Coordinates of C-alpha atoms and ligand atoms in Angstrom, one line a residue:
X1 CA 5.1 -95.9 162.7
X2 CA 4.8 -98.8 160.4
X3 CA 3.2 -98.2 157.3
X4 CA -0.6 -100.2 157.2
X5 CA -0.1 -103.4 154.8
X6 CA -2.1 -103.1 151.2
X7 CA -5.4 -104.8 151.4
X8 CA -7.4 -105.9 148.3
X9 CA -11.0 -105.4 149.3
X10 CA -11.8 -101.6 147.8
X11 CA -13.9 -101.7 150.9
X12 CA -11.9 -102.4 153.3
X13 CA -9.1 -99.9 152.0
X14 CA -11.8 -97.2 151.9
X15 CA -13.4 -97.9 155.3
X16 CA -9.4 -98.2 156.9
X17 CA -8.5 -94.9 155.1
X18 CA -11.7 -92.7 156.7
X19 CA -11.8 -94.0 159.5
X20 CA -8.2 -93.5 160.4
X21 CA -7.6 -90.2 159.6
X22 CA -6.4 -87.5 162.1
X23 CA -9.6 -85.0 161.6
X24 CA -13.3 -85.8 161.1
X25 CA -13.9 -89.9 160.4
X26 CA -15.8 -90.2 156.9
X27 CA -17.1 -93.3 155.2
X28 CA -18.2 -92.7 151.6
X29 CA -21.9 -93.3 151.6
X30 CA -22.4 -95.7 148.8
X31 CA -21.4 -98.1 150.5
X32 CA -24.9 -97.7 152.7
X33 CA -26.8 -99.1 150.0
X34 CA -26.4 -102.9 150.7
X35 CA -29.3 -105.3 150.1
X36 CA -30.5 -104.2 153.7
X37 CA -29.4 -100.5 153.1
X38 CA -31.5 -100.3 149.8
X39 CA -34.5 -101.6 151.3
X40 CA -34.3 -99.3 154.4
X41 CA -34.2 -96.5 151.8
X42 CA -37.1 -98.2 149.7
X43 CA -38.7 -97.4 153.4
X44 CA -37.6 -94.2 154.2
X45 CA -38.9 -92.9 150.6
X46 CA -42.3 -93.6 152.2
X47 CA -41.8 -92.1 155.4
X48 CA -44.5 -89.0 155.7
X49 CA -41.4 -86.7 156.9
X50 CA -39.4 -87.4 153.6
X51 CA -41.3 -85.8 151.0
X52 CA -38.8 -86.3 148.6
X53 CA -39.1 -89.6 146.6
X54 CA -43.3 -88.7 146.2
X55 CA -42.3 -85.1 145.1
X56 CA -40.0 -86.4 142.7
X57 CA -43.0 -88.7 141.7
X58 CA -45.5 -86.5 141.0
X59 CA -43.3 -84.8 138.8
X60 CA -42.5 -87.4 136.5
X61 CA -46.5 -88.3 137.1
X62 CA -47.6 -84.7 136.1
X63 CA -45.0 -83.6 133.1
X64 CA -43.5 -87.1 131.5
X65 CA -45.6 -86.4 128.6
X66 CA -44.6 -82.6 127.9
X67 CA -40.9 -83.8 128.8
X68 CA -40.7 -87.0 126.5
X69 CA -42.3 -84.8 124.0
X70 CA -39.3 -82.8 123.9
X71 CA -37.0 -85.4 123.2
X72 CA -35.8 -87.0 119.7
X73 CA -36.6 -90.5 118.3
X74 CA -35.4 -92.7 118.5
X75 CA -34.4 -92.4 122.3
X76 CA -32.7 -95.2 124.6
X77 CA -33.3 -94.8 128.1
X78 CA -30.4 -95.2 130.9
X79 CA -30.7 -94.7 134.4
X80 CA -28.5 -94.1 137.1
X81 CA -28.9 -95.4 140.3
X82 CA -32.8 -96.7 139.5
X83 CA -33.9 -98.1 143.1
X84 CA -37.1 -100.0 142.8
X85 CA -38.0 -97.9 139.5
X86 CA -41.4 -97.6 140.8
X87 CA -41.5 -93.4 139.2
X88 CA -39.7 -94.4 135.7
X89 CA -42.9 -96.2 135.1
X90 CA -43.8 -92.6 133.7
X91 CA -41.1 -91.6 131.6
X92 CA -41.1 -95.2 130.0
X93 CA -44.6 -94.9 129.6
X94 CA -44.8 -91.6 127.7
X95 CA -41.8 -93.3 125.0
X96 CA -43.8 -96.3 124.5
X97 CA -46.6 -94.8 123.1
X98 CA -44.8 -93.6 120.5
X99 CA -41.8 -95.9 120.2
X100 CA -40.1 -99.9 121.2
X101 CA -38.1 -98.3 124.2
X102 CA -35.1 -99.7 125.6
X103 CA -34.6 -99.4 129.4
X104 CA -30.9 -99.7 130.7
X105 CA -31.2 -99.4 134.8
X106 CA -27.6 -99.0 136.3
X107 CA -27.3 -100.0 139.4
X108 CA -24.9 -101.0 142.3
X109 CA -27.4 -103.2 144.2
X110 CA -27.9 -106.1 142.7
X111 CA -32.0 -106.8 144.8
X112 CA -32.7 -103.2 143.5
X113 CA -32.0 -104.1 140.0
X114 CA -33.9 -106.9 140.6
X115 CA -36.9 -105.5 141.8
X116 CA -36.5 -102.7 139.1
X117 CA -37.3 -105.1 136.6
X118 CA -39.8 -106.7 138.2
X119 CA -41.8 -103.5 138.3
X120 CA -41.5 -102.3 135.4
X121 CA -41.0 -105.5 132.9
X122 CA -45.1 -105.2 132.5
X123 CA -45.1 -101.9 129.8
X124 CA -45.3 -102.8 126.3
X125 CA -43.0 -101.9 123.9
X126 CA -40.2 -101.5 126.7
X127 CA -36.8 -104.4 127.3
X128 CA -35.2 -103.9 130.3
X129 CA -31.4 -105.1 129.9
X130 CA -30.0 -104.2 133.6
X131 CA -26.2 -103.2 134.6
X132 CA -25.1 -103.8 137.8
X133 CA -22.3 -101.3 137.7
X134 CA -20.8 -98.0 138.7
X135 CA -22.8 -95.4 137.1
X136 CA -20.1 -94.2 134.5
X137 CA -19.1 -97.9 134.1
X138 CA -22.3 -98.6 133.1
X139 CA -23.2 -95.6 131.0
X140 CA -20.4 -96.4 128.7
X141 CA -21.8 -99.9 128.1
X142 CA -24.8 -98.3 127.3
X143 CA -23.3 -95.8 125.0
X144 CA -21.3 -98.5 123.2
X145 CA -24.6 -100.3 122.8
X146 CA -26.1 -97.2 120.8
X147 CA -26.8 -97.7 116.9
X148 CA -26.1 -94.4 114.9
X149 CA -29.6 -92.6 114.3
X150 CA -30.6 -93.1 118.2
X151 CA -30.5 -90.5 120.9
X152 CA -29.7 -91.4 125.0
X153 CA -31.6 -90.1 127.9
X154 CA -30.3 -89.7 131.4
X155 CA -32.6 -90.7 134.1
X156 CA -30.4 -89.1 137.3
X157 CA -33.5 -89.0 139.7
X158 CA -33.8 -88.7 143.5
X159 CA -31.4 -85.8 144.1
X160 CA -28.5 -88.2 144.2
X161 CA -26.2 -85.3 142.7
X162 CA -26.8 -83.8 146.2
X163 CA -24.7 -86.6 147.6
X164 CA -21.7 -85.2 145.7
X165 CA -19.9 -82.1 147.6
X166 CA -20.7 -79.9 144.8
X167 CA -17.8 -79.5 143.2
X168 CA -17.5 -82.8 142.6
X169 CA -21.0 -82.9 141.8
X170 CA -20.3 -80.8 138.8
X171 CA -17.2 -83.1 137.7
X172 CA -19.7 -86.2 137.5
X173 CA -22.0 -84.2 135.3
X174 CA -18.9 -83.3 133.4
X175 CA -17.9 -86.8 133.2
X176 CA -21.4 -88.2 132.5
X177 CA -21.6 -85.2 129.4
X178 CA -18.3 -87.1 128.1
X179 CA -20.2 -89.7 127.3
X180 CA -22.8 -88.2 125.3
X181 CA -23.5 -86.9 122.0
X182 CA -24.9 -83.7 121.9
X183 CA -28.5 -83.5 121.5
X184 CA -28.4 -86.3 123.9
X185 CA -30.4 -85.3 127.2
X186 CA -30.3 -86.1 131.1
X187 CA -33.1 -85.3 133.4
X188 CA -32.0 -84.7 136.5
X189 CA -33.7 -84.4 139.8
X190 CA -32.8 -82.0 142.7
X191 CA -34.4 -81.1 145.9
X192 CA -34.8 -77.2 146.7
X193 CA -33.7 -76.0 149.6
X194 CA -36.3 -76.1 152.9
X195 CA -36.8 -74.7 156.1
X196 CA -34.2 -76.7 158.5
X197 CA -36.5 -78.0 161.0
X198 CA -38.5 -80.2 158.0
X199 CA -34.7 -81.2 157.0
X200 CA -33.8 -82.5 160.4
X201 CA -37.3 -84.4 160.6
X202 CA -36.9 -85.8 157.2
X203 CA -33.5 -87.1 157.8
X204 CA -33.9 -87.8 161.4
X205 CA -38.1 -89.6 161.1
X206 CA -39.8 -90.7 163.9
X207 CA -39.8 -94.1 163.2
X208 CA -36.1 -94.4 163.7
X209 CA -35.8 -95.6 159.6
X210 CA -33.0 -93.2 158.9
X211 CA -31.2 -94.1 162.2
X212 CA -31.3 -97.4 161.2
X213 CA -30.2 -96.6 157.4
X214 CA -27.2 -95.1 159.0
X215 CA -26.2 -97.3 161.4
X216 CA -26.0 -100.4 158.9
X217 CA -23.5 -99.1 157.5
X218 CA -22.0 -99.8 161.0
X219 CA -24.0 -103.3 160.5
X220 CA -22.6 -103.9 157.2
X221 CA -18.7 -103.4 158.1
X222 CA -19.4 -106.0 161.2
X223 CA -21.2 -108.3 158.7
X224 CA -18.4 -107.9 155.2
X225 CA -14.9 -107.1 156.8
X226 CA -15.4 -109.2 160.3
X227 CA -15.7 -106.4 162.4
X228 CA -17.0 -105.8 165.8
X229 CA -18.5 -102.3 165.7
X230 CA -21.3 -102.4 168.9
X231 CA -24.3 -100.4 167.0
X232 CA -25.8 -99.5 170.5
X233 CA -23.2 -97.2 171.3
X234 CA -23.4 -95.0 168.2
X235 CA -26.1 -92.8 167.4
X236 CA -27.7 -91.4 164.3
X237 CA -27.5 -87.6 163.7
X238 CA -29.3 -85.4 161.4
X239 CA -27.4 -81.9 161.1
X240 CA -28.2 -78.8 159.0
X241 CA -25.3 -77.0 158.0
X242 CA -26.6 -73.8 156.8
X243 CA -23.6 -72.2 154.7
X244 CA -23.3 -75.3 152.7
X245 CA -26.8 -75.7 152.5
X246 CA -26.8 -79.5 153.3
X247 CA -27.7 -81.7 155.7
X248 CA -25.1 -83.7 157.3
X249 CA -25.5 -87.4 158.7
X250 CA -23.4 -88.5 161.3
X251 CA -22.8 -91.9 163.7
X252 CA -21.5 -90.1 166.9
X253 CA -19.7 -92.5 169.6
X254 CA -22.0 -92.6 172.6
X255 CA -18.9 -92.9 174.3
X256 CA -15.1 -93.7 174.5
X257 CA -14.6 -97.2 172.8
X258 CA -12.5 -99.3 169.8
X259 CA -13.6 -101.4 167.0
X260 CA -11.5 -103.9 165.4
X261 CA -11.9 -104.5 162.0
X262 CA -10.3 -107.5 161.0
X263 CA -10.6 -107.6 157.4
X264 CA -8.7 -104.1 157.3
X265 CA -6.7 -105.0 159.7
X266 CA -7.6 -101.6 161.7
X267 CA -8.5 -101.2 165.4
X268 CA -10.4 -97.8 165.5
X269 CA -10.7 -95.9 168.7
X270 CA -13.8 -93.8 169.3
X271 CA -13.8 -90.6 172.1
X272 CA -17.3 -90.0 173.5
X273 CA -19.0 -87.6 171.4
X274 CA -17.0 -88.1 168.0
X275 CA -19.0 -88.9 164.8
X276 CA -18.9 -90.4 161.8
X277 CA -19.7 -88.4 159.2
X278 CA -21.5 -90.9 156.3
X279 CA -23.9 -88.9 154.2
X280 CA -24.0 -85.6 152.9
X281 CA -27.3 -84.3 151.0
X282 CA -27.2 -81.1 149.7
X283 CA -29.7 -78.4 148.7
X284 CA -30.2 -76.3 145.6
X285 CA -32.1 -73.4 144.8
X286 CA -33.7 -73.9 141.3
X287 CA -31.9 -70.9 139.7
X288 CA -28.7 -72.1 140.3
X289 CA -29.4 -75.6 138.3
X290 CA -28.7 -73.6 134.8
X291 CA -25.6 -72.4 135.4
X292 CA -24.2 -75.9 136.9
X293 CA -25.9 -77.8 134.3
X294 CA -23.8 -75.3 131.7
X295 CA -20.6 -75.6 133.6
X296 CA -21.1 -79.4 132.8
X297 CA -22.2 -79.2 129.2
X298 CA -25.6 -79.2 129.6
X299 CA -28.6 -76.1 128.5
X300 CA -31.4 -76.6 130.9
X301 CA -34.2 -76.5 128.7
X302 CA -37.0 -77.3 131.0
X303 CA -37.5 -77.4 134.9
X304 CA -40.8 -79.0 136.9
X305 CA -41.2 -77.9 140.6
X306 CA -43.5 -79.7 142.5
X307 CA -45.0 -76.8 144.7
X308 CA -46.0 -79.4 148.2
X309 CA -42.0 -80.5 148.4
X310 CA -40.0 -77.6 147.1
X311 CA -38.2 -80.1 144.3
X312 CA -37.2 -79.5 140.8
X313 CA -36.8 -82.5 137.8
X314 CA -34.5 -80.4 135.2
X315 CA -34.2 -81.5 131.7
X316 CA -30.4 -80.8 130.1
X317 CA -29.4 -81.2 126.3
X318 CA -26.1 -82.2 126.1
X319 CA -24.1 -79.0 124.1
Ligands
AVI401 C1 -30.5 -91.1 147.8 N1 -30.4 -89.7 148.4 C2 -30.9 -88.7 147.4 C3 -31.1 -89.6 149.7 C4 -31.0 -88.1 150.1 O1 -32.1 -87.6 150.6 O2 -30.0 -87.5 150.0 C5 -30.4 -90.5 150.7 C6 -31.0 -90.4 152.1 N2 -30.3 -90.4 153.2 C7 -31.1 -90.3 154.2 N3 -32.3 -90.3 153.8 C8 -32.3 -90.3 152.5

């Protein structure tokens, strides 16, 4: 077989190499935060199945004073992956009260970075300078920012460490440690594990928001690599997988069928029933956070569970 010519476009290379591989077809979820894939999940964080976003919320509502007050001054705030930064609005609060506060968001999308600021450019005593970059692309910048007396904390909110497998979950937290100081600090934010059948109607709603998350992924390959994906004929799947306490989501082929994906220069074929496999979000138990946290670098020194959504924000010193 001929070899597949180099492409340029990071996206199409990665779309080309999961979706022609032997096994189980995977495309890396980051890319399902477009413009449109961000404001589906601004959505889906108000969905009444997906308890997460509000549990991580009332958190951050509840503690950012006894957490903050843990902290050094002067402290610089960085965070990764900030969304709308509708529940920073706590944390940034809590600092200003007792010091100027600079607010670094990193971010990927450019419209969430955008609407970041907008929410949150009202506190006094707080600049917003965004980043729209990879997260350890754009924690260095912050870090070479950093004048000598002040401290850095980690926003890592949302339980976006559960999109990691889990070992490479604990290399990012390794990585992000690399660029600290100790005494620096990260709060993190994971959600606890749950009974499967409120995972499967959190990730798999009513409303058909999550389907629709998913599948413009589907949307967005048709839209950036001219390709001709027909998004009827997939579906959205929600599956618990038990021993790797995670739940799975999947685009499975209604049927037999091939895309073409000109940009990548890939025609895909699709047997009825095969899936996609785009997402994975896993599940922790809070007792497990210390000892990943340490592996990375980290001593947790305090955790917050929010009792309606079994969810935990952990605070970690940087060793
Ligand atoms: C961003 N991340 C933490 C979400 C999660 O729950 O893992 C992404 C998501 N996917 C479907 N619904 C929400």
């Amino acid at each position: 077989m001929m070899p597949a010519p180099a492409l340029d476009n990071e996206f199409a290379r990665e779309v080309r190499a999961g979706l022609s591989t032997a096994g189980q077809k995977t495309l890396p979820c980051r890319y399902l935060y477009d413009n449109v894939g961000s404001a589906l999940f601004e959505a889906i964080a108000c969905l009444p199945e997906y308890g997460l976003t509000r549990a991580d919320a009332r958190i951050l509502e509840a503690h950012a004073g006894e957490i903050t007050a843990l902290l050094p001054s002067p402290v610089v705030v960085a965070e990764l992956g900030s969304g709308s930064g509708r529940k920073t609005r706590w944390i940034l609060e809590a600092l200003s009260r007792r010091q100027r506060t600079s607010y670094y968001p990193v971010e990927i999308s450019r419209s969430a970075l955008v609407m970041c600021e907008r929410e949150l450019g009202d506190i006094d005593s707080v600049s917003i300078v965004g980043f729209e970059r990879e997260y350890l692309d754009g924690l260095l910048e912050v870090a070479a920012l950093r004048r000598e007396n002040q401290h850095i904390m980690v926003l890592f909110l949302g339980s976006t460490i559960g999109n990691f497998n889990r070992e490479a979950g604990i290399d990012f937290l390794s990585a992000l440690r690399s660029t600290l100081q100790p005494g620096d600090s990260l709060l993190l934010g994971t959600d606890l594990e749950k009974p499967a059948a409120q995972l499967i109607r959190a990730y798999d709603d009513e409303l058909g928001v999550t389907a629709a998350f998913n599948l413009n992924l589907l949307a967005r390959i048709n839209r950036e690599l001219d390709a001709d994906f027909d998004l009827n004929q997939f579906a959205h799947e929600a599956r618990v997988n038990r021993e790797e306490r995670r739940v799975e989501m999947h685009l499975r082929s209604r049927r037999n069928q091939r895309a073409r994906i000109a940009a990548a220069e890939a025609v895909i074929d699709f047997s009825a029933g095969e899936s996609i496999w785009t997402e994975s979000c896993h599940k922790f138990a809070a007792e497990e956070i210390p000892f990943l946290a340490a592996r990375a670098g980290f001593r947790c020194t305090q955790q917050c569970i929010d009792t309606q959504w079994p969810f935990a924000e952990n605070l970690l010193i940087a060793e």
